[in-house]
Short mmCIF file of C-alpha atoms in Angstrom, two decimals:
data_model
loop_
_atom_site.label_atom_id
_atom_site.label_comp_id
_atom_site.label_asym_id
_atom_site.label_seq_id
_atom_site.Cartn_x
_atom_site.Cartn_y
_atom_site.Cartn_z
CA UNK A 1 -43.40 20.55 -25.67
CA UNK A 2 -42.77 21.20 -21.98
CA UNK A 3 -41.94 17.53 -21.42
CA UNK A 4 -39.49 17.59 -24.33
CA UNK A 5 -37.77 20.69 -22.93
CA UNK A 6 -37.62 19.12 -19.49
CA UNK A 7 -36.09 15.98 -20.97
CA UNK A 8 -33.45 18.02 -22.80
CA UNK A 9 -32.59 19.92 -19.63
CA UNK A 10 -32.20 16.70 -17.64
CA UNK A 11 -30.09 15.17 -20.42
CA UNK A 12 -27.85 18.23 -20.58
CA UNK A 13 -27.45 18.21 -16.81
CA UNK A 14 -26.59 14.51 -16.80
CA UNK A 15 -24.00 15.06 -19.55
CA UNK A 16 -22.41 17.90 -17.57
CA UNK A 17 -21.93 15.63 -14.57
CA UNK A 18 -20.99 12.44 -16.41
CA UNK A 19 -17.55 10.93 -16.08
CA UNK A 20 -15.13 12.34 -18.66
CA UNK A 21 -13.77 10.35 -21.56
CA UNK A 22 -10.00 10.73 -21.30
CA UNK A 23 -7.93 11.47 -24.38
CA UNK A 24 -4.72 9.63 -25.21
CA UNK A 25 -2.69 12.55 -23.85
CA UNK A 26 -4.72 12.62 -20.64
CA UNK A 27 -4.25 8.87 -20.18
CA UNK A 28 -0.51 9.41 -20.51
CA UNK A 29 -0.61 12.12 -17.83
CA UNK A 30 -2.66 9.94 -15.49
CA UNK A 31 -0.39 6.94 -16.05
CA UNK A 32 2.59 9.06 -14.94
CA UNK A 33 1.18 8.98 -11.39
CA UNK A 34 1.95 5.29 -11.00
CA UNK A 35 2.46 2.49 -10.58
CA UNK A 36 2.19 2.43 -6.80
CA UNK A 37 4.06 1.55 -4.68
CA UNK A 38 6.91 3.07 -6.67
CA UNK A 39 10.23 1.31 -7.04
CA UNK A 40 12.96 2.23 -4.59
CA UNK A 41 16.63 1.49 -4.00
CA UNK A 42 18.54 1.80 -0.75
CA UNK A 43 20.25 5.09 0.06
CA UNK A 44 23.99 4.76 -0.75
CA UNK A 45 24.80 7.63 1.63
CA UNK A 46 23.51 5.51 4.53
CA UNK A 47 25.32 2.20 4.97
CA UNK A 48 22.46 0.75 7.05
CA UNK A 49 19.64 1.76 4.69
CA UNK A 50 17.42 -1.28 4.28
CA UNK A 51 19.19 -3.14 7.11
CA UNK A 52 16.74 -5.05 9.34
CA UNK A 53 18.71 -4.40 12.55
CA UNK A 54 18.89 -0.68 11.74
CA UNK A 55 15.14 -0.57 11.11
CA UNK A 56 14.53 -2.21 14.50
CA UNK A 57 16.85 0.24 16.28
CA UNK A 58 15.42 3.20 14.36
CA UNK A 59 11.85 2.29 15.24
CA UNK A 60 12.74 2.15 18.93
CA UNK A 61 14.51 5.50 18.72
CA UNK A 62 11.57 7.09 16.89
CA UNK A 63 9.33 6.47 19.92
CA UNK A 64 12.08 7.09 22.51
CA UNK A 65 11.28 10.12 24.67
CA UNK A 66 14.59 9.96 26.51
CA UNK A 67 16.27 11.40 23.41
CA UNK A 68 14.82 14.81 24.35
CA UNK A 69 16.16 17.22 26.96
CA UNK A 70 12.94 16.92 29.00
CA UNK A 71 12.61 13.16 28.60
CA UNK A 72 9.05 13.77 27.40
CA UNK A 73 9.31 14.40 23.63
CA UNK A 74 10.02 11.79 20.95
CA UNK A 75 9.99 11.97 17.15
CA UNK A 76 6.51 10.43 17.33
CA UNK A 77 5.34 13.41 19.38
CA UNK A 78 5.01 15.37 16.13
CA UNK A 79 4.72 12.41 13.75
CA UNK A 80 1.82 10.29 14.91
CA UNK A 81 1.03 7.08 12.98
CA UNK A 82 -2.71 7.73 13.28
CA UNK A 83 -2.30 11.24 11.80
CA UNK A 84 -0.46 10.08 8.68
CA UNK A 85 2.78 10.67 10.60
CA UNK A 86 1.97 14.32 11.25
CA UNK A 87 0.35 15.85 14.35
CA UNK A 88 -2.87 17.61 13.29
CA UNK A 89 -1.65 21.00 14.53
CA UNK A 90 -1.16 24.14 12.42
CA UNK A 91 2.39 24.44 13.76
CA UNK A 92 4.30 21.65 15.43
CA UNK A 93 4.88 21.76 19.17
CA UNK A 94 7.89 20.09 20.75
CA UNK A 95 9.39 21.70 23.82
CA UNK A 96 7.99 24.90 22.27
CA UNK A 97 5.84 25.79 19.28
CA UNK A 98 7.85 26.06 16.06
CA UNK A 99 7.18 28.12 12.95
CA UNK A 100 5.98 25.41 10.57
CA UNK A 101 3.52 22.58 10.21
CA UNK A 102 4.91 19.10 10.93
CA UNK A 103 5.27 17.43 7.51
CA UNK A 104 4.29 13.80 7.21
CA UNK A 105 7.13 11.30 7.07
CA UNK A 106 4.95 8.84 5.15
CA UNK A 107 6.61 8.03 1.79
CA UNK A 108 9.59 10.15 2.83
CA UNK A 109 12.00 7.70 1.21
CA UNK A 110 11.02 9.04 -2.24
CA UNK A 111 12.21 12.57 -1.44
CA UNK A 112 15.56 14.13 -2.33
CA UNK A 113 15.30 17.31 -0.26
CA UNK A 114 14.04 17.24 3.31
CA UNK A 115 12.10 19.74 5.39
CA UNK A 116 9.81 22.48 4.11
CA UNK A 117 12.87 24.51 3.10
CA UNK A 118 15.08 21.64 1.91
CA UNK A 119 17.75 22.47 4.47
CA UNK A 120 18.90 18.83 4.40
CA UNK A 121 19.85 16.62 1.50
CA UNK A 122 19.49 13.22 3.19
CA UNK A 123 16.91 11.64 5.43
CA UNK A 124 19.53 10.87 8.06
CA UNK A 125 20.75 14.48 8.21
CA UNK A 126 17.14 15.66 8.52
CA UNK A 127 16.65 13.19 11.38
CA UNK A 128 19.38 14.92 13.39
CA UNK A 129 17.80 18.37 13.25
CA UNK A 130 14.76 17.88 15.56
CA UNK A 131 16.88 16.05 18.12
CA UNK A 132 19.19 19.04 18.60
CA UNK A 133 16.72 21.85 17.83
CA UNK A 134 16.15 23.67 21.15
CA UNK A 135 12.45 24.17 20.40
CA UNK A 136 11.78 20.57 19.40
CA UNK A 137 13.66 17.92 21.40
CA UNK A 138 16.41 20.18 22.73
CA UNK A 139 19.02 17.46 23.13
CA UNK A 140 22.64 17.24 21.99
CA UNK A 141 25.06 14.76 20.50
CA UNK A 142 26.45 14.14 23.99
CA UNK A 143 23.01 13.35 25.45
CA UNK A 144 22.04 11.04 22.60
CA UNK A 145 25.35 9.19 22.71
CA UNK A 146 25.19 8.81 26.49
CA UNK A 147 21.69 7.37 26.28
CA UNK A 148 22.69 4.64 23.88
CA UNK A 149 25.92 3.86 25.74
CA UNK A 150 24.19 3.62 29.13
CA UNK A 151 21.13 1.66 28.03
CA UNK A 152 22.13 -1.99 27.76
CA UNK A 153 19.41 -2.88 25.25
CA UNK A 154 20.03 0.12 22.99
CA UNK A 155 23.78 -0.44 23.16
CA UNK A 156 23.26 -4.06 22.14
CA UNK A 157 21.09 -3.08 19.19
CA UNK A 158 23.56 -0.39 18.16
CA UNK A 159 26.34 -2.99 18.20
CA UNK A 160 24.21 -5.41 16.19
CA UNK A 161 23.52 -2.69 13.61
CA UNK A 162 26.92 -1.04 13.27
CA UNK A 163 29.23 -3.91 14.19
CA UNK A 164 30.82 -2.24 17.21
CA UNK A 165 29.82 -0.67 20.51
CA UNK A 166 29.04 3.07 20.51
CA UNK A 167 32.43 4.76 20.76
CA UNK A 168 33.65 7.93 22.43
CA UNK A 169 32.90 10.24 19.47
CA UNK A 170 29.52 11.72 20.37
CA UNK A 171 28.92 13.25 16.95
CA UNK A 172 29.58 9.98 15.15
CA UNK A 173 27.20 8.12 17.47
CA UNK A 174 24.51 10.76 16.85
CA UNK A 175 24.93 10.39 13.08
CA UNK A 176 24.68 6.61 13.41
CA UNK A 177 21.46 6.93 15.40
CA UNK A 178 20.09 9.27 12.73
CA UNK A 179 20.95 6.71 10.05
CA UNK A 180 19.02 4.06 11.98
CA UNK A 181 16.10 6.50 12.31
CA UNK A 182 16.24 7.04 8.54
CA UNK A 183 16.26 3.29 7.89
CA UNK A 184 13.03 2.98 9.88
CA UNK A 185 11.35 5.95 8.19
CA UNK A 186 12.15 4.46 4.79
CA UNK A 187 9.73 1.63 5.63
CA UNK A 188 6.76 4.02 5.94
CA UNK A 189 4.98 3.65 2.61
CA UNK A 190 1.27 4.28 2.10
CA UNK A 191 -0.98 1.63 0.66
CA UNK A 192 -2.84 1.47 -2.61
CA UNK A 193 -5.82 3.75 -3.12
CA UNK A 194 -8.98 3.98 -5.20
CA UNK A 195 -7.04 6.20 -7.59
CA UNK A 196 -4.33 3.55 -8.04
CA UNK A 197 -6.94 0.96 -8.95
CA UNK A 198 -8.48 3.34 -11.48
CA UNK A 199 -5.10 4.35 -12.91
CA UNK A 200 -4.08 0.74 -13.48
CA UNK A 201 -7.46 -0.13 -15.00
CA UNK A 202 -7.18 2.88 -17.32
CA UNK A 203 -3.72 1.82 -18.48
CA UNK A 204 -4.87 -1.70 -19.29
CA UNK A 205 -8.18 -0.55 -20.78
CA UNK A 206 -10.38 -2.36 -18.26
CA UNK A 207 -13.64 -0.41 -18.50
CA UNK A 208 -15.43 -2.56 -15.95
CA UNK A 209 -12.82 -1.79 -13.28
CA UNK A 210 -12.70 1.88 -14.32
CA UNK A 211 -16.45 2.19 -13.73
CA UNK A 212 -15.95 1.49 -10.02
CA UNK A 213 -14.12 4.82 -9.61
CA UNK A 214 -16.59 7.57 -8.61
CA UNK A 215 -17.63 9.87 -11.45
CA UNK A 216 -17.01 12.96 -9.28
CA UNK A 217 -13.42 11.79 -8.72
CA UNK A 218 -12.98 11.22 -12.46
CA UNK A 219 -14.16 14.76 -13.16
CA UNK A 220 -11.82 16.03 -10.44
CA UNK A 221 -8.93 14.10 -11.97
CA UNK A 222 -9.74 15.69 -15.33
CA UNK A 223 -9.51 19.12 -13.66
CA UNK A 224 -6.30 18.12 -11.88
CA UNK A 225 -4.45 17.34 -15.12
CA UNK A 226 -6.33 19.88 -17.24
CA UNK A 227 -7.75 23.24 -16.18
CA UNK A 228 -6.02 23.13 -12.80
CA UNK A 229 -2.61 22.04 -14.19
CA UNK A 230 -1.93 20.72 -10.69
CA UNK A 231 0.35 18.06 -12.15
CA UNK A 232 2.94 20.67 -13.05
CA UNK A 233 4.12 20.35 -9.43
CA UNK A 234 2.24 17.32 -8.12
CA UNK A 235 3.64 14.81 -10.59
CA UNK A 236 4.81 11.20 -10.42
CA UNK A 237 3.70 8.25 -8.29
CA UNK A 238 4.14 10.25 -5.06
CA UNK A 239 2.30 13.28 -6.52
CA UNK A 240 5.20 15.69 -6.01
CA UNK A 241 8.16 16.92 -7.99
CA UNK A 242 10.03 17.32 -4.70
CA UNK A 243 11.00 20.90 -5.49
CA UNK A 244 10.08 24.34 -4.15
CA UNK A 245 7.51 26.88 -5.23
CA UNK A 246 5.74 30.01 -4.05
CA UNK A 247 2.17 28.99 -3.20
CA UNK A 248 0.77 32.44 -2.47
CA UNK A 249 0.57 31.67 1.24
CA UNK A 250 1.89 34.45 3.47
CA UNK A 251 5.36 33.72 4.78
CA UNK A 252 5.10 36.00 7.81
CA UNK A 253 5.64 33.97 10.97
CA UNK A 254 4.55 36.78 13.25
CA UNK A 255 4.61 40.59 13.01
CA UNK A 256 8.07 41.67 11.95
CA UNK A 257 9.35 38.15 11.27
CA UNK A 258 9.30 36.27 7.98
CA UNK A 259 10.04 32.69 7.02
CA UNK A 260 12.53 32.81 4.10
CA UNK A 261 11.62 29.28 3.00
CA UNK A 262 13.95 27.73 0.42
CA UNK A 263 16.25 30.76 0.48
CA UNK A 264 17.05 30.14 4.13
CA UNK A 265 17.12 26.39 3.54
CA UNK A 266 19.86 26.64 0.92
CA UNK A 267 21.97 28.76 3.26
CA UNK A 268 21.57 26.16 6.02
CA UNK A 269 22.27 23.28 3.64
CA UNK A 270 25.53 24.71 2.35
CA UNK A 271 26.72 25.50 5.88
CA UNK A 272 25.78 22.08 7.27
CA UNK A 273 28.66 19.77 8.18
CA UNK A 274 26.22 16.86 7.82
CA UNK A 275 25.39 17.48 4.17
CA UNK A 276 26.28 14.94 1.49
CA UNK A 277 29.52 16.73 0.69
CA UNK A 278 30.61 16.28 4.31
CA UNK A 279 32.47 13.51 6.15
CA UNK A 280 29.50 11.31 7.05
CA UNK A 281 28.29 10.36 3.56
CA UNK A 282 28.86 6.60 3.32
CA UNK A 283 28.98 6.74 -0.48
CA UNK A 284 32.64 7.25 -1.45
CA UNK A 285 31.58 8.29 -4.96
CA UNK A 286 29.27 11.01 -3.58
CA UNK A 287 26.77 9.94 -6.24
CA UNK A 288 23.87 11.40 -4.25
CA UNK A 289 25.56 14.78 -3.72
CA UNK A 290 25.09 16.18 -7.23
CA UNK A 291 22.15 18.38 -6.24
CA UNK A 292 24.00 19.77 -3.22
CA UNK A 293 27.10 20.42 -5.28
CA UNK A 294 25.20 22.50 -7.81
CA UNK A 295 22.51 24.22 -5.77
CA UNK A 296 22.81 28.00 -5.79
CA UNK A 297 21.29 30.74 -3.67
CA UNK A 298 18.95 33.00 -5.65
CA UNK A 299 16.64 35.73 -4.42
CA UNK A 300 13.67 34.13 -6.17
CA UNK A 301 13.90 31.24 -3.66
CA UNK A 302 12.65 33.55 -0.89
CA UNK A 303 9.25 32.37 0.31
CA UNK A 304 9.33 29.11 -1.67
CA UNK A 305 8.38 25.88 0.11
CA UNK A 306 8.58 22.23 -0.84
CA UNK A 307 5.76 20.63 -2.80
CA UNK A 308 4.29 17.96 -0.49
CA UNK A 309 3.05 14.58 -1.59
CA UNK A 310 -0.72 14.41 -2.01
CA UNK A 311 -0.97 10.80 -0.85
CA UNK A 312 -2.94 10.25 2.35
CA UNK A 313 -3.85 13.93 2.53
CA UNK A 314 -7.08 13.39 4.44
CA UNK A 315 -5.28 12.30 7.60
CA UNK A 316 -2.67 15.06 7.66
CA UNK A 317 -4.72 18.28 7.94
CA UNK A 318 -4.18 21.19 8.35
CA UNK A 319 -2.29 22.11 5.20
CA UNK A 320 0.50 24.31 3.79
CA UNK A 321 3.86 25.03 5.41
CA UNK A 322 2.24 27.03 8.21
CA UNK A 323 -0.92 24.95 8.65
CA UNK A 324 -3.06 27.91 7.62
CA UNK A 325 -5.65 25.95 5.59
CA UNK A 326 -7.84 23.65 7.63
CA UNK A 327 -9.43 21.37 5.02
CA UNK A 328 -8.87 19.99 1.54
CA UNK A 329 -11.74 22.15 0.33
CA UNK A 330 -9.93 25.19 1.75
CA UNK A 331 -6.83 24.23 -0.24
CA UNK A 332 -8.80 23.88 -3.47
CA UNK A 333 -10.54 27.22 -2.86
CA UNK A 334 -7.15 28.84 -2.16
CA UNK A 335 -5.90 27.90 -5.62
CA UNK A 336 -9.23 28.82 -7.17
CA UNK A 337 -9.11 32.33 -5.71
CA UNK A 338 -5.35 32.91 -5.38
CA UNK A 339 -4.25 36.53 -5.62
CA UNK A 340 -1.30 36.84 -8.05
CA UNK A 341 -0.23 39.99 -6.19
CA UNK A 342 0.70 37.79 -3.21
CA UNK A 343 3.25 35.83 -5.23
CA UNK A 344 6.90 36.78 -4.88
CA UNK A 345 7.68 39.40 -7.51
CA UNK A 346 11.01 37.81 -8.48
CA UNK A 347 9.69 34.26 -8.52
CA UNK A 348 8.23 31.97 -11.12
CA UNK A 349 4.84 32.69 -12.62
CA UNK A 350 3.20 29.25 -12.50
CA UNK A 351 0.12 30.00 -10.44
CA UNK A 352 -2.97 31.89 -11.49
CA UNK A 353 -6.51 31.85 -10.08
CA UNK A 354 -8.45 28.87 -11.42
CA UNK A 355 -11.89 30.46 -10.94
CA UNK A 356 -13.50 27.10 -10.22
CA UNK A 357 -17.27 26.75 -10.06
CA UNK A 358 -18.73 25.21 -6.89
CA UNK A 359 -19.25 21.86 -8.64
CA UNK A 360 -15.62 21.89 -9.81
CA UNK A 361 -14.43 22.52 -6.26
CA UNK A 362 -16.53 19.55 -5.14
CA UNK A 363 -15.11 17.33 -7.88
CA UNK A 364 -11.46 18.27 -7.33
CA UNK A 365 -11.89 17.69 -3.59
CA UNK A 366 -13.50 14.31 -4.31
CA UNK A 367 -10.50 13.35 -6.44
CA UNK A 368 -7.99 14.33 -3.74
CA UNK A 369 -9.89 12.21 -1.23
CA UNK A 370 -9.28 9.12 -3.41
CA UNK A 371 -5.51 9.49 -2.90
CA UNK A 372 -5.80 8.14 0.66
CA UNK A 373 -5.51 4.46 1.56
CA UNK A 374 -7.93 5.15 4.47
CA UNK A 375 -6.53 2.37 6.58
CA UNK A 376 -2.79 2.90 6.84
CA UNK A 377 -0.41 0.00 6.77
CA UNK A 378 1.70 0.63 9.87
CA UNK A 379 1.55 -1.71 12.81
CA UNK A 380 4.21 -1.17 15.40
CA UNK A 381 6.47 -4.18 15.41
CA UNK A 382 6.37 -6.31 18.55
CA UNK A 383 9.82 -5.72 19.98
CA UNK A 384 11.75 -8.70 21.31
CA UNK A 385 12.03 -8.38 25.06
CA UNK A 386 15.81 -8.48 25.10
CA UNK A 387 18.86 -8.10 22.89
CA UNK A 388 21.85 -10.35 23.37
#
């Protein structure tokens, strides 16, 4: 009798930890997170989007420290290739420490709002902000334009990209440089992952290939689309809806100072001369400006921050807009134990504590780890020695 009971206990335990059998509805939800890489079209607001010469110029500018006031800080200072194009710090440090974590620019071409608060509606406009922010690179349009005019190689590459030498209008030259920077960043796309292989096998019904995906990750995926309802916000091939939500993370920057999040971002966006309704949008139809045209400032936006992509998470710790959670496990535990009283009273009511068991925390973490390509696919291009 004891041996029978022991057998039943072992069998029940094995069943509890077996890979789930996904329903038709769950397969549909999982399929929505692919295929990867996702399709993409060039940005009509940027006339050099997808242009090889612009990508070359933009890559040089991304690593160019002379763009900063000190001559010591480049875009890559806070967006390191080996850190999934982030910096590994809770809050980014340029010339000074800023208030937010440096978001990864990997897969940034799939976004439609930029920055944690969405203060910019194009990648090229976002690329201007750190250059002129006094705490980040601390430069100016005049400094950036002078650099490219005075440097023979950069001036040559600018001319090759834009069809004319950098002119006397400093602001226009700065915008052009930002558009080249955007063209380069659009090339930063993460590779395929263990999840992508499983997703594709699931869609085609290939059980043999599906079996290669760890059972813990399969259970975590089941939690992700089921009990956790994580896919309400982390949806699509890039695992983000690209919008803004209150995550229950404190938005105090320091005693007496708060970060307004999306509320402040909308105010900045509408006041920005560089937005898609402004003079530098290269799309005469303003087809990409619909969101900007209709965005409205509402009090519920206070303390909301953009939903980040979950791809290549492992390399971009720490997490959240202020870098307050050190590990993926910390993030999962945060949503397991979230206090609804910390959510903005006028905001949406999406989040509730998940009350995950320890094994569920392990499984959900295991799933998130399979969203990383683990190798990266960026290799800095060997620059030609000269430009003629």
